[in-house]
Amino acid sequence: MNVILLGPPGAGKGTQGALLAERSGAVRIATGELLREAVRAGTPPGQKARKYVEAGELVPDDAILELVRERLADAPADGAIFDGFPRTVAQAEAFEALLAELGRSLDAVIVIDVAEDVLVRRLSGRRTCSACGAVYNADSGPPSVPGRCDVCGGTLVARADDDPATVRHRLGVHVEQTLPLIAHYQAAGTPVCHVDGERPVDEVQRDIVRSLRAAEDARRSEAHR
Ligand code: AP5
């Protein structure tokens, strides 16, 4: 299973991608997390990416593709979940060439739909563990002890790009540069499944799994024709 999770900032791509990876055994390739790790580690790619990530701008395509290529080389042949990648039509085209080169194919694109006012509220309440990266939300999923990670006891912090002005900018970037991917994949004949991301996390996950099964069934019956 090779699946893209697409959706605006705060739609729940990371939350759903982690659950799906746990359930399916597929590896999750989350470009935002990889970039934040590189920024924290101060590697040369991280130093280059920092200003883009903190400003809510997209990191140049070639740097992102290099990151994905490295991760995909180690991924098991049967599955990867792409969270936050591709984000532009140019990335999607380069990704198609990379998948072909590696003998992989794309099974489905899951689009998580959430209204803008809900996204802004969610992101203002998001807190991330500075040690292990676990994600919480002041409204929908708070930690047991305020400010402390339930998993490792680390300190919870707000992401640098979650301040309201940067969130508004990220939403604009999503509309301009990422939304065209839906039409791109529909035109390519890749199954594109919309799920309502405003419901509880486990219900959204159930819908994603159902959509992936339906896409798989459709693919099998097409192959038998
Ligand atoms: P990235 O980390 O990918 O950020 P994003 O796409 O803006 O998405 P988020 O991580 O903000 O949200 P999410 O959809 O994962 O939601 P989450 O599950 O955390 O990218 C960051 C930056 O890196 C980009 O701006 C760019 O600079 C760069 N970058 C990354 N990829 C790139 C690429 N391919 N090309 C170029 N640049 C790239 O949930 C959000 C909150 O809501 C959490 O608090 C969570 O607990 C809560 N929540 C989740 N689901 C629910 C629910 N169903 N109900 C209630 N609350 C929920």
mmCIF file with all atom_site columns, C-alpha atoms in Angstrom, residues 18-183:
data_model
loop_
_atom_site.group_PDB
_atom_site.id
_atom_site.type_symbol
_atom_site.label_atom_id
_atom_site.label_alt_id
_atom_site.label_comp_id
_atom_site.label_asym_id
_atom_site.label_entity_id
_atom_site.label_seq_id
_atom_site.pdbx_PDB_ins_code
_atom_site.Cartn_x
_atom_site.Cartn_y
_atom_site.Cartn_z
_atom_site.occupancy
_atom_site.B_iso_or_equiv
_atom_site.pdbx_formal_charge
_atom_site.auth_seq_id
_atom_site.auth_comp_id
_atom_site.auth_asym_id
_atom_site.auth_atom_id
_atom_site.pdbx_PDB_model_num
ATOM 1   C CA . ALA A 1 18  ? 0.705   7.490  12.674  1.00 0.00 ? 18  ALA A CA 1
ATOM 2   C CA . LEU A 1 19  ? -2.402  5.379  13.378  1.00 0.00 ? 19  LEU A CA 1
ATOM 3   C CA . LEU A 1 20  ? -2.456  3.983  9.858   1.00 0.00 ? 20  LEU A CA 1
ATOM 4   C CA . ALA A 1 21  ? 1.240   3.092  10.011  1.00 0.00 ? 21  ALA A CA 1
ATOM 5   C CA . GLU A 1 22  ? 0.720   1.310  13.343  1.00 0.00 ? 22  GLU A CA 1
ATOM 6   C CA . ARG A 1 23  ? -2.258  -0.613 11.991  1.00 0.00 ? 23  ARG A CA 1
ATOM 7   C CA . SER A 1 24  ? -0.791  -1.548 8.599   1.00 0.00 ? 24  SER A CA 1
ATOM 8   C CA . GLY A 1 25  ? 2.933   -1.856 9.310   1.00 0.00 ? 25  GLY A CA 1
ATOM 9   C CA . ALA A 1 26  ? 3.632   0.585  6.480   1.00 0.00 ? 26  ALA A CA 1
ATOM 10  C CA . VAL A 1 27  ? 6.389   3.137  7.014   1.00 0.00 ? 27  VAL A CA 1
ATOM 11  C CA . ARG A 1 28  ? 5.262   6.777  7.406   1.00 0.00 ? 28  ARG A CA 1
ATOM 12  C CA . ILE A 1 29  ? 7.251   9.365  5.506   1.00 0.00 ? 29  ILE A CA 1
ATOM 13  C CA . ALA A 1 30  ? 6.287   12.762 6.926   1.00 0.00 ? 30  ALA A CA 1
ATOM 14  C CA . THR A 1 31  ? 8.312   15.487 5.238   1.00 0.00 ? 31  THR A CA 1
ATOM 15  C CA . GLY A 1 32  ? 7.394   18.147 7.833   1.00 0.00 ? 32  GLY A CA 1
ATOM 16  C CA . GLU A 1 33  ? 8.714   15.967 10.667  1.00 0.00 ? 33  GLU A CA 1
ATOM 17  C CA . LEU A 1 34  ? 11.863  15.071 8.715   1.00 0.00 ? 34  LEU A CA 1
ATOM 18  C CA . LEU A 1 35  ? 12.498  18.775 8.129   1.00 0.00 ? 35  LEU A CA 1
ATOM 19  C CA . ARG A 1 36  ? 11.927  19.709 11.769  1.00 0.00 ? 36  ARG A CA 1
ATOM 20  C CA . GLU A 1 37  ? 14.346  16.929 12.831  1.00 0.00 ? 37  GLU A CA 1
ATOM 21  C CA . ALA A 1 38  ? 16.947  18.247 10.377  1.00 0.00 ? 38  ALA A CA 1
ATOM 22  C CA . VAL A 1 39  ? 16.437  21.815 11.655  1.00 0.00 ? 39  VAL A CA 1
ATOM 23  C CA . ARG A 1 40  ? 16.820  20.652 15.288  1.00 0.00 ? 40  ARG A CA 1
ATOM 24  C CA . ALA A 1 41  ? 19.938  18.644 14.431  1.00 0.00 ? 41  ALA A CA 1
ATOM 25  C CA . GLY A 1 42  ? 21.416  21.625 12.572  1.00 0.00 ? 42  GLY A CA 1
ATOM 26  C CA . THR A 1 43  ? 22.424  19.508 9.548   1.00 0.00 ? 43  THR A CA 1
ATOM 27  C CA . PRO A 1 44  ? 23.229  21.438 6.331   1.00 0.00 ? 44  PRO A CA 1
ATOM 28  C CA . PRO A 1 45  ? 19.795  20.540 4.798   1.00 0.00 ? 45  PRO A CA 1
ATOM 29  C CA . GLY A 1 46  ? 18.169  21.596 8.103   1.00 0.00 ? 46  GLY A CA 1
ATOM 30  C CA . GLN A 1 47  ? 19.988  24.940 8.091   1.00 0.00 ? 47  GLN A CA 1
ATOM 31  C CA . LYS A 1 48  ? 18.768  25.585 4.549   1.00 0.00 ? 48  LYS A CA 1
ATOM 32  C CA . ALA A 1 49  ? 15.184  24.549 5.355   1.00 0.00 ? 49  ALA A CA 1
ATOM 33  C CA . ARG A 1 50  ? 14.805  26.489 8.613   1.00 0.00 ? 50  ARG A CA 1
ATOM 34  C CA . LYS A 1 51  ? 13.739  29.866 7.188   1.00 0.00 ? 51  LYS A CA 1
ATOM 35  C CA . TYR A 1 52  ? 11.103  28.270 4.953   1.00 0.00 ? 52  TYR A CA 1
ATOM 36  C CA . VAL A 1 53  ? 9.603   26.071 7.682   1.00 0.00 ? 53  VAL A CA 1
ATOM 37  C CA . GLU A 1 54  ? 9.450   28.861 10.255  1.00 0.00 ? 54  GLU A CA 1
ATOM 38  C CA . ALA A 1 55  ? 7.838   31.260 7.753   1.00 0.00 ? 55  ALA A CA 1
ATOM 39  C CA . GLY A 1 56  ? 5.295   28.660 6.604   1.00 0.00 ? 56  GLY A CA 1
ATOM 40  C CA . GLU A 1 57  ? 6.723   28.637 3.065   1.00 0.00 ? 57  GLU A CA 1
ATOM 41  C CA . LEU A 1 58  ? 7.336   25.468 1.095   1.00 0.00 ? 58  LEU A CA 1
ATOM 42  C CA . VAL A 1 59  ? 10.898  24.189 1.113   1.00 0.00 ? 59  VAL A CA 1
ATOM 43  C CA . PRO A 1 60  ? 12.342  23.988 -2.457  1.00 0.00 ? 60  PRO A CA 1
ATOM 44  C CA . ASP A 1 61  ? 11.267  20.878 -4.335  1.00 0.00 ? 61  ASP A CA 1
ATOM 45  C CA . ASP A 1 62  ? 14.761  19.454 -4.937  1.00 0.00 ? 62  ASP A CA 1
ATOM 46  C CA . ALA A 1 63  ? 15.565  19.377 -1.184  1.00 0.00 ? 63  ALA A CA 1
ATOM 47  C CA . ILE A 1 64  ? 12.262  17.638 -0.432  1.00 0.00 ? 64  ILE A CA 1
ATOM 48  C CA . LEU A 1 65  ? 12.742  15.073 -3.172  1.00 0.00 ? 65  LEU A CA 1
ATOM 49  C CA . GLU A 1 66  ? 16.192  14.214 -1.876  1.00 0.00 ? 66  GLU A CA 1
ATOM 50  C CA . LEU A 1 67  ? 14.709  13.646 1.595   1.00 0.00 ? 67  LEU A CA 1
ATOM 51  C CA . VAL A 1 68  ? 11.955  11.377 0.246   1.00 0.00 ? 68  VAL A CA 1
ATOM 52  C CA . ARG A 1 69  ? 14.343  9.461  -2.009  1.00 0.00 ? 69  ARG A CA 1
ATOM 53  C CA . GLU A 1 70  ? 16.575  8.650  1.004   1.00 0.00 ? 70  GLU A CA 1
ATOM 54  C CA . ARG A 1 71  ? 13.640  7.476  3.132   1.00 0.00 ? 71  ARG A CA 1
ATOM 55  C CA . LEU A 1 72  ? 11.986  5.501  0.376   1.00 0.00 ? 72  LEU A CA 1
ATOM 56  C CA . ALA A 1 73  ? 15.182  3.599  -0.390  1.00 0.00 ? 73  ALA A CA 1
ATOM 57  C CA . ASP A 1 74  ? 14.939  1.994  3.087   1.00 0.00 ? 74  ASP A CA 1
ATOM 58  C CA . ALA A 1 75  ? 11.156  1.502  3.085   1.00 0.00 ? 75  ALA A CA 1
ATOM 59  C CA . PRO A 1 76  ? 9.653   -1.999 2.771   1.00 0.00 ? 76  PRO A CA 1
ATOM 60  C CA . ALA A 1 77  ? 8.413   -2.679 -0.761  1.00 0.00 ? 77  ALA A CA 1
ATOM 61  C CA . ASP A 1 78  ? 4.849   -3.269 0.367   1.00 0.00 ? 78  ASP A CA 1
ATOM 62  C CA . GLY A 1 79  ? 3.991   0.023  1.931   1.00 0.00 ? 79  GLY A CA 1
ATOM 63  C CA . ALA A 1 80  ? 4.577   3.681  2.638   1.00 0.00 ? 80  ALA A CA 1
ATOM 64  C CA . ILE A 1 81  ? 2.319   6.449  3.860   1.00 0.00 ? 81  ILE A CA 1
ATOM 65  C CA . PHE A 1 82  ? 3.273   9.879  2.554   1.00 0.00 ? 82  PHE A CA 1
ATOM 66  C CA . ASP A 1 83  ? 2.220   12.586 4.995   1.00 0.00 ? 83  ASP A CA 1
ATOM 67  C CA . GLY A 1 84  ? 2.554   16.124 3.669   1.00 0.00 ? 84  GLY A CA 1
ATOM 68  C CA . PHE A 1 85  ? 4.238   15.021 0.433   1.00 0.00 ? 85  PHE A CA 1
ATOM 69  C CA . PRO A 1 86  ? 3.868   15.778 -2.413  1.00 0.00 ? 86  PRO A CA 1
ATOM 70  C CA . ARG A 1 87  ? 2.747   19.359 -1.950  1.00 0.00 ? 87  ARG A CA 1
ATOM 71  C CA . THR A 1 88  ? 3.127   20.790 -5.446  1.00 0.00 ? 88  THR A CA 1
ATOM 72  C CA . VAL A 1 89  ? 2.376   19.449 -8.913  1.00 0.00 ? 89  VAL A CA 1
ATOM 73  C CA . ALA A 1 90  ? 6.128   19.559 -9.668  1.00 0.00 ? 90  ALA A CA 1
ATOM 74  C CA . GLN A 1 91  ? 6.795   17.356 -6.608  1.00 0.00 ? 91  GLN A CA 1
ATOM 75  C CA . ALA A 1 92  ? 4.032   14.971 -7.723  1.00 0.00 ? 92  ALA A CA 1
ATOM 76  C CA . GLU A 1 93  ? 5.564   14.623 -11.182 1.00 0.00 ? 93  GLU A CA 1
ATOM 77  C CA . ALA A 1 94  ? 9.048   13.990 -9.802  1.00 0.00 ? 94  ALA A CA 1
ATOM 78  C CA . PHE A 1 95  ? 7.532   11.554 -7.281  1.00 0.00 ? 95  PHE A CA 1
ATOM 79  C CA . GLU A 1 96  ? 5.875   9.565  -10.081 1.00 0.00 ? 96  GLU A CA 1
ATOM 80  C CA . ALA A 1 97  ? 9.263   9.222  -11.804 1.00 0.00 ? 97  ALA A CA 1
ATOM 81  C CA . LEU A 1 98  ? 10.872  8.147  -8.507  1.00 0.00 ? 98  LEU A CA 1
ATOM 82  C CA . LEU A 1 99  ? 8.179   5.521  -7.825  1.00 0.00 ? 99  LEU A CA 1
ATOM 83  C CA . ALA A 1 100 ? 8.586   4.129  -11.342 1.00 0.00 ? 100 ALA A CA 1
ATOM 84  C CA . GLU A 1 101 ? 12.358  3.985  -10.892 1.00 0.00 ? 101 GLU A CA 1
ATOM 85  C CA . LEU A 1 102 ? 11.892  2.031  -7.644  1.00 0.00 ? 102 LEU A CA 1
ATOM 86  C CA . GLY A 1 103 ? 9.239   -0.277 -9.139  1.00 0.00 ? 103 GLY A CA 1
ATOM 87  C CA . ARG A 1 104 ? 6.505   1.063  -6.846  1.00 0.00 ? 104 ARG A CA 1
ATOM 88  C CA . SER A 1 105 ? 3.098   2.445  -7.604  1.00 0.00 ? 105 SER A CA 1
ATOM 89  C CA . LEU A 1 106 ? 0.646   4.741  -5.882  1.00 0.00 ? 106 LEU A CA 1
ATOM 90  C CA . ASP A 1 107 ? -2.574  3.122  -4.621  1.00 0.00 ? 107 ASP A CA 1
ATOM 91  C CA . ALA A 1 108 ? -4.646  6.045  -3.366  1.00 0.00 ? 108 ALA A CA 1
ATOM 92  C CA . VAL A 1 109 ? -4.760  9.655  -2.264  1.00 0.00 ? 109 VAL A CA 1
ATOM 93  C CA . ILE A 1 110 ? -6.713  10.355 0.933   1.00 0.00 ? 110 ILE A CA 1
ATOM 94  C CA . VAL A 1 111 ? -7.898  13.954 1.263   1.00 0.00 ? 111 VAL A CA 1
ATOM 95  C CA . ILE A 1 112 ? -8.780  14.968 4.841   1.00 0.00 ? 112 ILE A CA 1
ATOM 96  C CA . ASP A 1 113 ? -11.303 17.814 4.697   1.00 0.00 ? 113 ASP A CA 1
ATOM 97  C CA . VAL A 1 114 ? -11.590 20.268 7.608   1.00 0.00 ? 114 VAL A CA 1
ATOM 98  C CA . ALA A 1 115 ? -13.054 23.811 7.609   1.00 0.00 ? 115 ALA A CA 1
ATOM 99  C CA . GLU A 1 116 ? -10.655 26.723 8.071   1.00 0.00 ? 116 GLU A CA 1
ATOM 100 C CA . ASP A 1 117 ? -12.045 27.982 11.410  1.00 0.00 ? 117 ASP A CA 1
ATOM 101 C CA . VAL A 1 118 ? -11.628 24.480 12.891  1.00 0.00 ? 118 VAL A CA 1
ATOM 102 C CA . LEU A 1 119 ? -8.031  24.298 11.612  1.00 0.00 ? 119 LEU A CA 1
ATOM 103 C CA . VAL A 1 120 ? -7.079  27.638 13.147  1.00 0.00 ? 120 VAL A CA 1
ATOM 104 C CA . ARG A 1 121 ? -8.553  26.578 16.500  1.00 0.00 ? 121 ARG A CA 1
ATOM 105 C CA . ARG A 1 122 ? -6.818  23.181 16.405  1.00 0.00 ? 122 ARG A CA 1
ATOM 106 C CA . LEU A 1 123 ? -3.417  24.608 15.588  1.00 0.00 ? 123 LEU A CA 1
ATOM 107 C CA . SER A 1 124 ? -3.585  27.218 18.333  1.00 0.00 ? 124 SER A CA 1
ATOM 108 C CA . GLY A 1 125 ? -4.151  24.329 20.800  1.00 0.00 ? 125 GLY A CA 1
ATOM 109 C CA . ARG A 1 126 ? -1.562  21.914 19.402  1.00 0.00 ? 126 ARG A CA 1
ATOM 110 C CA . ARG A 1 127 ? 1.369   21.045 21.638  1.00 0.00 ? 127 ARG A CA 1
ATOM 111 C CA . THR A 1 128 ? 4.220   18.720 20.636  1.00 0.00 ? 128 THR A CA 1
ATOM 112 C CA . CYS A 1 129 ? 6.662   16.869 22.867  1.00 0.00 ? 129 CYS A CA 1
ATOM 113 C CA . SER A 1 130 ? 10.110  18.411 22.475  1.00 0.00 ? 130 SER A CA 1
ATOM 114 C CA . ALA A 1 131 ? 11.702  15.011 23.236  1.00 0.00 ? 131 ALA A CA 1
ATOM 115 C CA . CYS A 1 132 ? 9.684   12.338 21.383  1.00 0.00 ? 132 CYS A CA 1
ATOM 116 C CA . GLY A 1 133 ? 7.424   14.356 19.034  1.00 0.00 ? 133 GLY A CA 1
ATOM 117 C CA . ALA A 1 134 ? 4.083   13.044 20.413  1.00 0.00 ? 134 ALA A CA 1
ATOM 118 C CA . VAL A 1 135 ? 1.244   15.434 19.518  1.00 0.00 ? 135 VAL A CA 1
ATOM 119 C CA . TYR A 1 136 ? -1.485  16.715 21.902  1.00 0.00 ? 136 TYR A CA 1
ATOM 120 C CA . ASN A 1 137 ? -4.298  19.199 21.712  1.00 0.00 ? 137 ASN A CA 1
ATOM 121 C CA . ALA A 1 138 ? -5.524  21.430 24.513  1.00 0.00 ? 138 ALA A CA 1
ATOM 122 C CA . ASP A 1 139 ? -9.174  20.857 23.424  1.00 0.00 ? 139 ASP A CA 1
ATOM 123 C CA . SER A 1 140 ? -9.399  17.459 21.786  1.00 0.00 ? 140 SER A CA 1
ATOM 124 C CA . GLY A 1 141 ? -6.525  15.442 23.279  1.00 0.00 ? 141 GLY A CA 1
ATOM 125 C CA . PRO A 1 142 ? -4.816  17.021 26.292  1.00 0.00 ? 142 PRO A CA 1
ATOM 126 C CA . PRO A 1 143 ? -1.979  15.297 28.185  1.00 0.00 ? 143 PRO A CA 1
ATOM 127 C CA . SER A 1 144 ? -2.726  13.841 31.643  1.00 0.00 ? 144 SER A CA 1
ATOM 128 C CA . VAL A 1 145 ? -0.373  16.368 33.276  1.00 0.00 ? 145 VAL A CA 1
ATOM 129 C CA . PRO A 1 146 ? -0.453  19.862 31.706  1.00 0.00 ? 146 PRO A CA 1
ATOM 130 C CA . GLY A 1 147 ? 2.761   20.642 29.806  1.00 0.00 ? 147 GLY A CA 1
ATOM 131 C CA . ARG A 1 148 ? 4.184   17.066 30.151  1.00 0.00 ? 148 ARG A CA 1
ATOM 132 C CA . CYS A 1 149 ? 4.250   14.284 27.593  1.00 0.00 ? 149 CYS A CA 1
ATOM 133 C CA . ASP A 1 150 ? 2.313   11.141 28.613  1.00 0.00 ? 150 ASP A CA 1
ATOM 134 C CA . VAL A 1 151 ? 4.732   8.949  26.646  1.00 0.00 ? 151 VAL A CA 1
ATOM 135 C CA . CYS A 1 152 ? 8.146   10.147 27.846  1.00 0.00 ? 152 CYS A CA 1
ATOM 136 C CA . GLY A 1 153 ? 7.574   12.973 30.347  1.00 0.00 ? 153 GLY A CA 1
ATOM 137 C CA . GLY A 1 154 ? 9.168   15.512 27.961  1.00 0.00 ? 154 GLY A CA 1
ATOM 138 C CA . THR A 1 155 ? 8.164   19.177 27.831  1.00 0.00 ? 155 THR A CA 1
ATOM 139 C CA . LEU A 1 156 ? 5.296   20.113 25.509  1.00 0.00 ? 156 LEU A CA 1
ATOM 140 C CA . VAL A 1 157 ? 5.853   23.113 23.243  1.00 0.00 ? 157 VAL A CA 1
ATOM 141 C CA . ALA A 1 158 ? 3.945   24.999 20.541  1.00 0.00 ? 158 ALA A CA 1
ATOM 142 C CA . ARG A 1 159 ? 5.385   24.640 17.038  1.00 0.00 ? 159 ARG A CA 1
ATOM 143 C CA . ALA A 1 160 ? 7.215   27.727 15.740  1.00 0.00 ? 160 ALA A CA 1
ATOM 144 C CA . ASP A 1 161 ? 4.917   27.831 12.679  1.00 0.00 ? 161 ASP A CA 1
ATOM 145 C CA . ASP A 1 162 ? 1.655   27.540 14.668  1.00 0.00 ? 162 ASP A CA 1
ATOM 146 C CA . ASP A 1 163 ? 1.322   31.228 15.536  1.00 0.00 ? 163 ASP A CA 1
ATOM 147 C CA . PRO A 1 164 ? -1.902  32.658 14.019  1.00 0.00 ? 164 PRO A CA 1
ATOM 148 C CA . ALA A 1 165 ? -0.231  34.798 11.295  1.00 0.00 ? 165 ALA A CA 1
ATOM 149 C CA . THR A 1 166 ? 1.957   31.909 10.062  1.00 0.00 ? 166 THR A CA 1
ATOM 150 C CA . VAL A 1 167 ? -1.016  29.523 10.171  1.00 0.00 ? 167 VAL A CA 1
ATOM 151 C CA . ARG A 1 168 ? -3.002  31.894 7.932   1.00 0.00 ? 168 ARG A CA 1
ATOM 152 C CA . HIS A 1 169 ? -0.055  32.040 5.532   1.00 0.00 ? 169 HIS A CA 1
ATOM 153 C CA . ARG A 1 170 ? 0.272   28.211 5.502   1.00 0.00 ? 170 ARG A CA 1
ATOM 154 C CA . LEU A 1 171 ? -3.421  27.881 4.714   1.00 0.00 ? 171 LEU A CA 1
ATOM 155 C CA . GLY A 1 172 ? -2.966  30.231 1.727   1.00 0.00 ? 172 GLY A CA 1
ATOM 156 C CA . VAL A 1 173 ? 0.055   28.256 0.517   1.00 0.00 ? 173 VAL A CA 1
ATOM 157 C CA . HIS A 1 174 ? -2.014  25.067 0.772   1.00 0.00 ? 174 HIS A CA 1
ATOM 158 C CA . VAL A 1 175 ? -4.829  26.501 -1.355  1.00 0.00 ? 175 VAL A CA 1
ATOM 159 C CA . GLU A 1 176 ? -2.483  27.898 -4.002  1.00 0.00 ? 176 GLU A CA 1
ATOM 160 C CA . GLN A 1 177 ? 0.132   25.176 -4.277  1.00 0.00 ? 177 GLN A CA 1
ATOM 161 C CA . THR A 1 178 ? -1.256  21.921 -2.862  1.00 0.00 ? 178 THR A CA 1
ATOM 162 C CA . LEU A 1 179 ? -4.978  21.842 -3.689  1.00 0.00 ? 179 LEU A CA 1
ATOM 163 C CA . PRO A 1 180 ? -4.236  21.549 -7.465  1.00 0.00 ? 180 PRO A CA 1
ATOM 164 C CA . LEU A 1 181 ? -2.878  18.072 -6.661  1.00 0.00 ? 181 LEU A CA 1
ATOM 165 C CA . ILE A 1 182 ? -6.440  16.776 -6.278  1.00 0.00 ? 182 ILE A CA 1
ATOM 166 C CA . ALA A 1 183 ? -7.233  17.542 -9.931  1.00 0.00 ? 183 ALA A CA 1
#
